Short mmCIF file of C-alpha atoms in Angstrom, two decimals:
data_model
loop_
_atom_site.label_atom_id
_atom_site.label_comp_id
_atom_site.label_asym_id
_atom_site.label_seq_id
_atom_site.Cartn_x
_atom_site.Cartn_y
_atom_site.Cartn_z
CA MET A 1 134.13 97.75 91.76
CA GLY A 2 131.36 97.27 88.88
CA SER A 3 127.75 96.67 90.25
CA GLU A 4 127.77 93.58 88.27
CA TYR A 5 129.98 91.71 90.92
CA LEU A 6 127.86 92.97 93.95
CA TYR A 7 125.58 89.93 93.82
CA THR A 8 127.48 86.93 92.08
CA ASP A 9 127.28 83.70 94.30
CA PRO A 10 130.23 81.81 92.93
CA GLU A 11 128.46 78.79 94.24
CA VAL A 12 125.96 78.62 91.62
CA PRO A 13 126.49 76.80 88.09
CA LYS A 14 127.06 78.67 85.20
CA LEU A 15 123.96 77.72 82.72
CA ASP A 16 125.06 79.24 79.33
CA HIS A 17 127.66 77.36 77.57
CA PRO A 18 131.54 77.45 79.12
CA ASP A 19 134.88 78.22 77.22
CA ALA A 20 135.61 74.31 77.34
CA ALA A 21 132.60 73.95 74.74
CA ILE A 22 134.22 76.01 72.34
CA ARG A 23 137.66 74.60 72.36
CA LEU A 24 136.26 71.13 72.34
CA ALA A 25 133.94 72.03 69.29
CA SER A 26 137.31 73.93 66.98
CA VAL A 27 139.29 70.52 67.74
CA VAL A 28 141.62 69.80 64.37
CA HIS A 29 144.49 67.93 63.50
CA ARG A 30 147.28 70.27 61.62
CA PHE A 31 148.75 68.55 58.75
CA GLY A 32 152.00 69.19 57.46
CA VAL A 33 152.83 70.24 53.89
CA PRO A 34 154.64 68.04 51.02
CA LYS A 35 158.47 68.56 50.61
CA MET A 36 161.05 68.21 47.88
CA SER A 37 163.82 66.18 48.12
CA SER A 38 167.00 68.76 48.60
CA ASN A 39 169.12 65.61 46.70
CA ARG A 40 167.58 66.57 43.83
CA LYS A 41 168.22 69.28 41.51
CA VAL A 42 165.70 70.23 38.92
CA SER A 43 166.62 73.10 36.40
CA PHE A 44 163.35 73.90 33.87
CA ALA A 45 166.78 76.41 32.07
CA LYS A 46 169.07 73.77 31.63
CA SER A 47 166.48 71.46 30.87
CA PHE A 48 165.01 73.52 27.97
CA LYS A 49 168.21 74.96 27.02
CA THR A 50 168.45 73.82 22.98
CA VAL A 51 164.30 74.25 22.32
CA GLY A 52 163.35 77.16 24.97
CA GLN A 53 165.74 79.63 23.30
CA HIS A 54 162.99 81.86 22.30
CA PRO A 55 163.39 85.00 24.85
CA LYS A 56 159.72 85.14 26.61
CA THR A 57 160.54 81.01 26.86
CA ARG A 58 163.93 81.71 28.41
CA LYS A 59 162.34 83.86 31.00
CA LEU A 60 159.79 81.60 31.64
CA VAL A 61 162.11 78.45 32.92
CA LEU A 62 164.89 80.64 34.88
CA ASN A 63 161.59 82.07 36.55
CA ALA A 64 160.25 78.97 37.36
CA ASP A 65 163.46 77.67 38.32
CA ASP A 66 163.49 80.75 40.67
CA PHE A 67 160.00 79.83 42.55
CA ARG A 68 160.66 76.32 42.12
CA LYS A 69 163.38 76.80 45.10
CA ARG A 70 161.50 79.56 46.76
CA LEU A 71 158.85 77.14 46.89
CA GLN A 72 161.14 73.97 48.29
CA GLU A 73 162.73 76.87 50.36
CA ALA A 74 159.62 77.53 52.09
CA CYS A 75 158.05 73.72 52.61
CA ASP A 76 161.58 72.52 54.10
CA ALA A 77 162.23 75.73 56.90
CA LYS A 78 162.61 74.29 60.05
CA LYS A 79 159.26 76.54 61.33
CA ILE A 80 156.65 76.45 58.43
CA SER A 81 155.12 79.43 58.07
CA SER A 82 151.87 78.61 55.96
CA GLU A 83 151.40 81.88 54.35
CA ARG A 84 155.05 81.85 53.35
CA VAL A 85 154.21 77.99 51.65
CA THR A 86 150.88 79.79 50.44
CA ALA A 87 152.33 82.75 48.37
CA ASP A 88 155.29 80.84 47.39
CA ALA A 89 152.70 77.90 45.81
CA ARG A 90 150.72 80.46 44.26
CA ARG A 91 153.40 82.27 42.35
CA TYR A 92 155.13 79.06 41.39
CA ILE A 93 151.88 77.01 39.83
CA PRO A 94 151.21 79.67 37.11
CA LEU A 95 154.40 78.68 35.79
CA ILE A 96 154.88 75.09 36.19
CA HIS A 97 151.25 74.80 34.60
CA ASN A 98 152.59 77.28 31.72
CA ILE A 99 155.23 74.25 30.84
CA LEU A 100 152.97 71.52 30.87
CA VAL A 101 150.92 73.46 28.67
CA SER A 102 153.87 74.59 26.20
CA CYS A 103 154.96 70.83 26.29
CA LYS A 104 151.42 69.80 25.70
CA VAL A 105 150.36 71.42 22.70
CA GLN A 106 154.36 71.50 20.87
CA PRO A 107 154.97 67.44 21.94
CA GLU A 108 156.99 67.49 18.78
CA ASN A 109 159.33 70.24 19.79
CA ALA A 110 159.87 69.59 23.77
CA ARG A 111 162.92 67.77 23.17
CA LEU A 112 164.99 68.08 26.87
CA ASP A 113 169.05 68.65 26.95
CA GLU A 114 168.37 66.66 30.52
CA LYS A 115 166.00 64.64 31.85
CA LEU A 116 163.48 66.07 34.36
CA LEU A 117 162.87 64.47 37.51
CA PHE A 118 160.66 65.67 40.35
CA GLU A 119 160.93 63.95 43.60
CA TRP A 120 158.25 64.57 46.82
CA MET A 121 157.23 64.00 49.75
CA SER A 122 153.87 63.56 51.42
CA GLY A 123 152.60 66.40 53.90
CA VAL A 124 149.54 64.51 55.49
CA GLU A 125 151.65 61.01 56.13
CA GLU A 126 153.52 59.83 58.91
CA ASP A 127 157.04 58.75 57.68
CA PRO A 128 156.74 60.10 54.04
CA LYS A 129 158.80 58.32 51.54
CA ALA A 130 160.12 60.33 48.85
CA PHE A 131 158.89 59.53 45.30
CA VAL A 132 160.21 60.33 41.90
CA SER A 133 158.43 60.98 38.84
CA GLU A 134 159.88 62.59 35.34
CA ALA A 135 156.07 64.06 35.00
CA ILE A 136 155.75 67.85 34.98
CA MET A 137 151.80 66.71 35.98
CA TYR A 138 153.60 64.81 38.68
CA ASP A 139 155.45 68.99 40.18
CA LEU A 140 152.03 70.90 39.16
CA THR A 141 149.82 68.53 41.14
CA MET A 142 152.33 68.49 44.55
CA ALA A 143 152.54 72.30 44.46
CA ILE A 144 148.85 72.76 44.35
CA ALA A 145 148.84 70.76 46.98
CA CYS A 146 150.91 72.61 48.97
CA GLU A 147 148.99 75.92 48.51
CA GLY A 148 145.87 73.66 49.66
CA LEU A 149 147.43 71.96 53.11
CA GLY A 150 149.11 75.64 53.17
CA ARG A 151 145.80 77.03 53.88
CA ALA A 152 144.70 74.56 55.97
CA ALA A 153 147.70 75.04 58.35
CA ALA A 154 146.97 78.54 58.17
CA ALA A 155 143.46 77.55 59.27
CA THR A 156 144.68 75.45 62.29
CA GLU A 157 146.93 78.36 63.31
CA ASN A 158 143.94 81.05 63.05
CA SER A 159 142.28 78.65 65.22
CA VAL A 160 144.41 78.66 68.13
CA GLY A 161 144.45 82.29 67.86
CA GLY A 162 140.68 82.28 68.28
CA GLN A 163 140.39 83.83 64.71
CA PHE A 164 137.61 81.20 63.98
CA ALA A 165 135.82 83.33 61.30
CA ALA A 166 139.50 83.67 59.30
CA ALA A 167 140.16 79.79 60.13
CA SER A 168 136.76 79.04 58.26
CA ARG A 169 137.70 80.69 55.43
CA ASP A 170 140.83 79.00 55.18
CA TYR A 171 139.64 76.07 55.08
CA ALA A 172 136.98 76.57 52.32
CA ALA A 173 139.95 77.66 49.98
CA ALA A 174 141.46 74.07 51.18
CA ALA A 175 138.27 72.42 50.71
CA GLY A 176 137.95 73.92 47.35
CA ILE A 177 141.27 73.20 46.11
CA MET A 178 141.14 69.44 47.70
CA GLU A 179 138.02 69.11 45.13
CA PHE A 180 139.81 70.57 42.39
CA LEU A 181 142.67 67.88 42.76
CA HIS A 182 139.95 65.09 42.50
CA LYS A 183 137.19 66.02 40.44
CA GLU A 184 138.94 68.01 37.50
CA HIS A 185 142.75 67.51 37.79
CA LEU A 186 144.05 64.14 39.04
CA PRO A 187 141.22 62.51 36.14
CA LYS A 188 143.06 64.33 33.19
CA TRP A 189 146.35 62.72 34.55
CA VAL A 190 144.73 58.82 34.67
CA SER A 191 143.49 59.43 31.38
CA LYS A 192 146.41 59.94 30.12
CA GLY A 193 147.25 56.40 30.98
CA ALA A 194 150.03 57.12 32.88
CA ASN A 195 151.54 55.55 35.70
CA VAL A 196 149.81 56.87 38.78
CA LEU A 197 149.03 53.87 40.71
CA PRO A 198 148.67 54.90 44.36
CA GLU A 199 151.44 53.17 45.45
CA LYS A 200 154.14 54.52 43.50
CA LEU A 201 153.03 58.35 44.43
CA PRO A 202 152.76 60.32 47.49
CA SER A 203 148.80 60.63 48.97
CA GLU A 204 148.30 64.05 48.25
CA CYS A 205 148.50 62.67 43.92
CA HIS A 206 145.40 59.99 45.06
CA ILE A 207 142.07 60.69 43.57
CA SER A 208 140.08 58.71 46.46
CA ALA A 209 142.20 60.39 49.55
CA THR A 210 142.08 64.00 48.19
CA ARG A 211 138.21 63.79 47.67
CA ALA A 212 138.23 62.09 51.56
CA PHE A 213 140.26 65.69 52.67
CA GLN A 214 137.95 67.46 51.07
CA THR A 215 135.04 66.12 53.45
CA LEU A 216 136.94 66.37 56.19
CA PHE A 217 138.21 70.47 55.32
CA MET A 218 134.63 71.12 55.02
CA ALA A 219 133.75 69.44 58.58
CA ASN A 220 136.95 71.38 59.79
CA GLY A 221 135.33 74.82 58.14
CA GLN A 222 131.85 73.98 59.92
CA GLN A 223 133.69 74.01 63.01
CA MET A 224 135.25 77.15 62.89
CA ALA A 225 131.30 78.24 61.73
CA VAL A 226 130.36 76.65 65.08
CA ALA A 227 132.74 78.56 67.18
CA THR A 228 132.34 81.37 65.56
CA VAL A 229 129.26 81.36 67.32
CA LEU A 230 130.01 80.17 70.31
CA MET A 231 132.33 83.37 71.00
CA LYS A 232 129.22 85.89 70.27
CA PRO A 233 127.95 87.99 73.37
CA GLY A 234 124.49 86.89 74.60
CA LYS A 235 122.30 83.38 73.91
CA PRO A 236 123.70 81.57 70.80
CA ASN A 237 120.59 79.59 68.40
CA TYR A 238 120.89 76.22 70.35
CA SER A 239 118.76 74.20 68.20
CA LEU A 240 121.02 75.66 65.12
CA LEU A 241 123.93 74.45 66.54
CA GLY A 242 122.64 71.12 67.51
CA LYS A 243 121.93 70.58 63.74
CA LEU A 244 125.55 72.03 62.67
CA CYS A 245 127.66 69.60 65.45
CA TYR A 246 125.23 66.67 63.97
CA GLY A 247 126.48 67.55 60.29
CA ILE A 248 130.24 67.99 61.56
CA MET A 249 129.70 64.82 63.21
CA GLU A 250 128.18 63.04 60.11
CA MET A 251 130.82 64.61 57.86
CA LEU A 252 133.96 63.19 60.31
CA GLU A 253 132.19 59.96 60.12
CA ASP A 254 132.22 60.16 56.48
CA PHE A 255 135.87 61.07 56.04
CA THR A 256 137.01 58.05 58.18
CA ALA A 257 134.98 55.79 56.00
CA ALA A 258 135.79 57.07 52.79
CA VAL A 259 139.92 56.38 54.01
CA ARG A 260 139.30 53.29 55.27
CA LYS A 261 137.45 52.05 52.28
CA GLU A 262 138.71 53.80 49.22
CA ALA A 263 142.03 55.13 50.53
CA THR A 264 143.46 52.03 52.31
CA VAL A 265 146.92 52.92 50.78
CA ALA A 266 147.07 56.80 52.25
CA LYS A 267 145.13 55.07 55.24
CA GLU A 268 147.91 53.01 56.02
CA ARG A 269 150.96 55.81 55.56
CA MET A 270 149.19 57.71 58.33
CA ASP A 271 149.61 58.49 61.67
CA LYS A 272 147.97 55.87 63.88
CA ASP A 273 146.92 58.45 66.62
CA PHE A 274 145.37 61.07 64.02
CA PHE A 275 142.53 58.03 63.65
CA VAL A 276 142.28 58.22 67.63
CA LEU A 277 141.77 61.95 67.17
CA MET A 278 139.05 61.52 64.56
CA ALA A 279 137.79 58.86 66.81
CA PHE A 280 137.50 61.87 69.76
CA GLN A 281 136.44 64.79 67.02
CA THR A 282 133.35 62.83 66.23
CA SER A 283 132.75 61.68 69.74
CA ILE A 284 132.95 65.54 71.02
CA GLN A 285 130.99 66.98 67.91
CA LEU A 286 127.64 64.27 69.08
CA ALA A 287 127.99 65.03 72.82
CA LEU A 288 127.64 68.73 71.77
CA SER A 289 124.80 67.99 69.33
CA LEU A 290 122.86 66.65 72.30
CA TYR A 291 123.68 68.60 74.81
CA PHE A 292 122.48 72.35 72.17
CA GLN A 293 119.41 70.07 71.56
CA ALA A 294 119.23 69.84 75.48
CA GLN A 295 119.65 73.81 75.84
CA ALA A 296 117.13 74.27 72.60
CA ALA A 297 114.19 72.04 74.57
CA TRP A 298 114.92 73.45 77.69
CA GLU A 299 114.28 76.91 76.36
CA ASN A 300 110.94 75.68 74.64
CA MET A 301 109.71 74.26 77.95
CA ASP A 302 110.02 70.58 76.85
CA HIS A 303 111.77 69.55 80.62
CA GLY A 304 111.29 66.16 79.76
CA VAL A 305 112.83 65.95 76.70
CA ALA A 306 115.64 68.46 77.77
CA ILE A 307 116.61 65.90 80.95
CA ALA A 308 116.76 63.49 78.53
CA LEU A 309 119.17 64.93 75.94
CA MET A 310 121.23 66.55 78.77
CA SER A 311 121.52 62.69 80.23
CA GLU A 312 122.65 61.39 76.95
CA ALA A 313 125.45 63.84 76.74
CA THR A 314 126.71 63.26 80.17
CA VAL A 315 127.17 59.45 78.37
CA ALA A 316 128.38 60.11 75.37
CA LEU A 317 131.20 62.35 77.48
CA ARG A 318 132.44 59.33 79.18
CA THR A 319 135.84 57.43 78.33
CA ARG A 320 134.78 54.16 76.34
CA GLU A 321 134.98 51.13 77.45
CA ALA A 322 136.44 48.95 74.09
CA ILE A 323 137.28 50.76 70.94
CA TYR A 324 133.82 49.50 69.37
CA SER A 325 131.97 51.08 72.20
CA ALA A 326 130.02 54.27 72.83
CA GLY A 327 131.69 57.24 74.08
CA LEU A 328 135.23 59.20 74.03
CA PRO A 329 138.49 57.49 73.39
CA ASP A 330 141.15 57.53 76.40
CA ILE A 331 142.92 60.36 75.38
CA THR A 332 145.52 59.56 78.56
CA LYS A 333 146.87 57.28 76.56
CA THR A 334 146.93 59.49 73.30
CA PRO A 335 149.88 62.08 73.84
CA ALA A 336 148.84 64.58 71.12
CA LEU A 337 145.16 64.55 73.25
CA THR A 338 146.16 65.23 76.57
CA PRO A 339 146.13 69.16 76.56
CA LEU A 340 142.54 68.60 76.10
CA LYS A 341 141.75 66.91 79.73
CA LYS A 342 140.92 70.19 81.56
CA ASP A 343 138.47 71.17 79.23
CA LEU A 344 137.22 67.40 78.88
CA GLN A 345 136.56 67.73 82.48
CA ASP A 346 135.41 71.21 83.01
CA PHE A 347 132.74 70.54 80.29
CA ARG A 348 131.73 67.16 81.67
CA LYS A 349 131.38 68.87 85.01
CA HIS A 350 129.01 71.29 83.46
CA CYS A 351 127.10 69.01 81.93
CA ASN A 352 126.17 66.98 85.43
CA GLU A 353 125.48 70.75 87.13
CA ILE A 354 123.13 71.26 84.56
CA LEU A 355 121.43 67.69 84.52
CA HIS A 356 121.16 68.45 88.17
CA ILE A 357 119.33 71.63 88.21
CA TRP A 358 117.25 70.81 85.47
CA GLU A 359 115.87 67.42 87.53
CA LYS A 360 115.73 69.50 90.26
CA ASP A 361 113.85 71.97 89.05
CA ASN A 362 111.67 69.64 86.74
CA SER A 363 110.56 67.47 90.47
CA SER A 364 109.78 70.45 92.32
CA VAL A 365 108.38 72.92 89.40
CA TYR A 366 107.26 71.54 86.16
CA PHE A 367 106.70 67.42 86.65
CA ALA A 368 107.40 67.00 83.57
CA ALA A 369 107.92 62.92 82.41
CA VAL A 370 111.31 62.05 81.59
CA PRO A 371 110.98 59.54 78.83
CA GLN A 372 113.23 56.65 79.22
CA SER A 373 114.85 56.60 75.21
CA LEU A 374 114.03 59.56 73.15
CA SER A 375 111.11 58.67 70.35
CA ALA A 376 111.74 59.10 67.01
CA GLU A 377 110.71 62.55 66.32
CA LYS A 378 112.11 64.02 69.20
CA LYS A 379 115.89 62.46 67.41
CA LEU A 380 118.14 64.26 64.76
CA LYS A 381 117.62 62.25 61.56
CA GLU A 382 120.45 64.75 59.94
CA GLY A 383 122.12 67.30 60.29
CA ILE A 384 122.75 70.48 58.77
CA ARG A 385 126.14 70.40 56.27
CA MET A 386 126.99 73.93 55.04
CA ASN A 387 129.69 72.13 52.88
CA LYS A 388 131.55 75.27 52.37
CA LEU A 389 134.08 75.35 49.89
CA GLU A 390 136.27 78.57 47.97
CA PRO A 391 136.11 76.95 43.68
CA TYR A 392 139.51 76.49 42.60
CA LYS A 393 141.01 77.00 39.18
CA LEU A 394 144.11 77.43 37.30
CA GLU A 395 143.97 80.17 34.93
CA GLU A 396 144.62 79.74 31.46
CA ALA A 397 148.42 79.18 29.91
CA ASP A 398 149.53 80.71 27.11
CA PRO A 399 152.25 78.28 26.01
CA ALA A 400 155.80 79.69 24.99
CA LEU A 401 157.17 78.42 22.09
CA LEU A 402 159.46 75.69 21.99
CA VAL A 403 161.74 75.77 18.93
CA LEU A 404 163.80 73.11 18.12
CA PRO A 405 166.71 74.02 15.47
CA GLU A 406 167.46 73.53 12.04
CA GLY A 407 168.63 69.64 11.75
CA ALA A 408 168.24 68.46 15.65
CA LEU A 409 165.30 66.23 14.84
CA GLU A 410 167.61 63.99 11.84
CA ARG A 411 170.69 63.45 14.65
CA SER A 412 167.69 62.78 17.52
CA ASP A 413 166.20 60.27 15.04
CA SER A 414 169.66 59.09 14.39
CA ASP A 415 170.26 59.00 17.70
CA LEU A 416 167.14 56.67 18.04
CA ALA A 417 168.42 54.25 15.33
CA ARG A 418 171.50 53.48 16.78
CA GLU A 419 169.99 52.73 20.72
CA LEU A 420 167.46 50.66 18.82
CA GLN A 421 170.61 48.64 17.01
CA LYS A 422 172.10 48.53 20.40
CA LYS A 423 169.17 47.29 21.88
CA LEU A 424 168.89 44.21 18.94
CA ASN A 425 172.46 44.02 19.08
CA ALA A 426 172.46 42.70 22.70
CA GLY A 427 168.73 40.97 22.49
CA GLY A 428 166.90 43.66 24.36
CA ASP A 429 163.44 43.83 23.60
#
């Protein structure tokens, strides 16, 4: 038996942060990934049969069909593999982007033999409805969303496995993809005057929703950074951790406010329990921030302030009395949160034990005045936001040649003339 066990008193509380603090600090929600409707068959090879006869174009559309099917299968698997979804999305995105660019630069030749209809369901909505669009831009957007939400799912898996540094990198990638969608990609779609009303598309196609999710994933990534620090041996920089947790709290508040004020359509489609988790995460980050600030103050011999901060942390960890009052939501009423019950109990006990020890030491050794309420200079005015994200961009696409056979244009014009005459005869507009 090692000597470190000879003088261990099991009755003496451990004053360093417990494992429960790590688990509470890293609580996140796992979203799903978008899915294609299995009822809708898409074939680029058939749709571009006439104008896509050039060997390189033919290879492009056949590959697009192949990799789109692989992505569909990955997203529709009984057990979703985030790694597979991400990999298949990455393979498909350059192909669908190439097709889109080819049609943009050769609009007069982009004549389809069969209409393309893309049907997708959201990965972030509770009971997703299938939305249909002919826009190739829609298919590209949802494929990019697959990559983004695939990385977010990978982050969740890594955090559960204690791989917090890897999880932080995954969240940075997911945040970067959401930034690309709301800053660059979706505004281009809107500027074309296309029908992109939020009511007619999945949440991943809403500028306001993707902007909010960028904030959420940056907050989640910062949670992983905090957990990484807490996992390291030795005493951490408690002052820094207090500021980081406060920054996470601010970002979670910003996400919730953005969803409620700007992304109302997406909000109504999301699971109501998700917002209970958001309230729990936000309050836990405040409690953790107060806890770490208290530890830092005690280390700096500011004993009265440390006791006041730890007292505030214990109050922040209580179950709130009403939905808009301070404290934590009642986790026993939300099944998804009940697994956290023991960690919450352990952390509450730990904070109360430290508070009791500090008060006892202060009354017998330090005799520092404990403020009834903390002065403005002793309170954090704002947290630290790492705003970590990995920039995302689409690679430049070399347009594939679309060739309209001789005589096809004339036939097409005559067909349009006949359709117009039919409408006129029927009294159509």
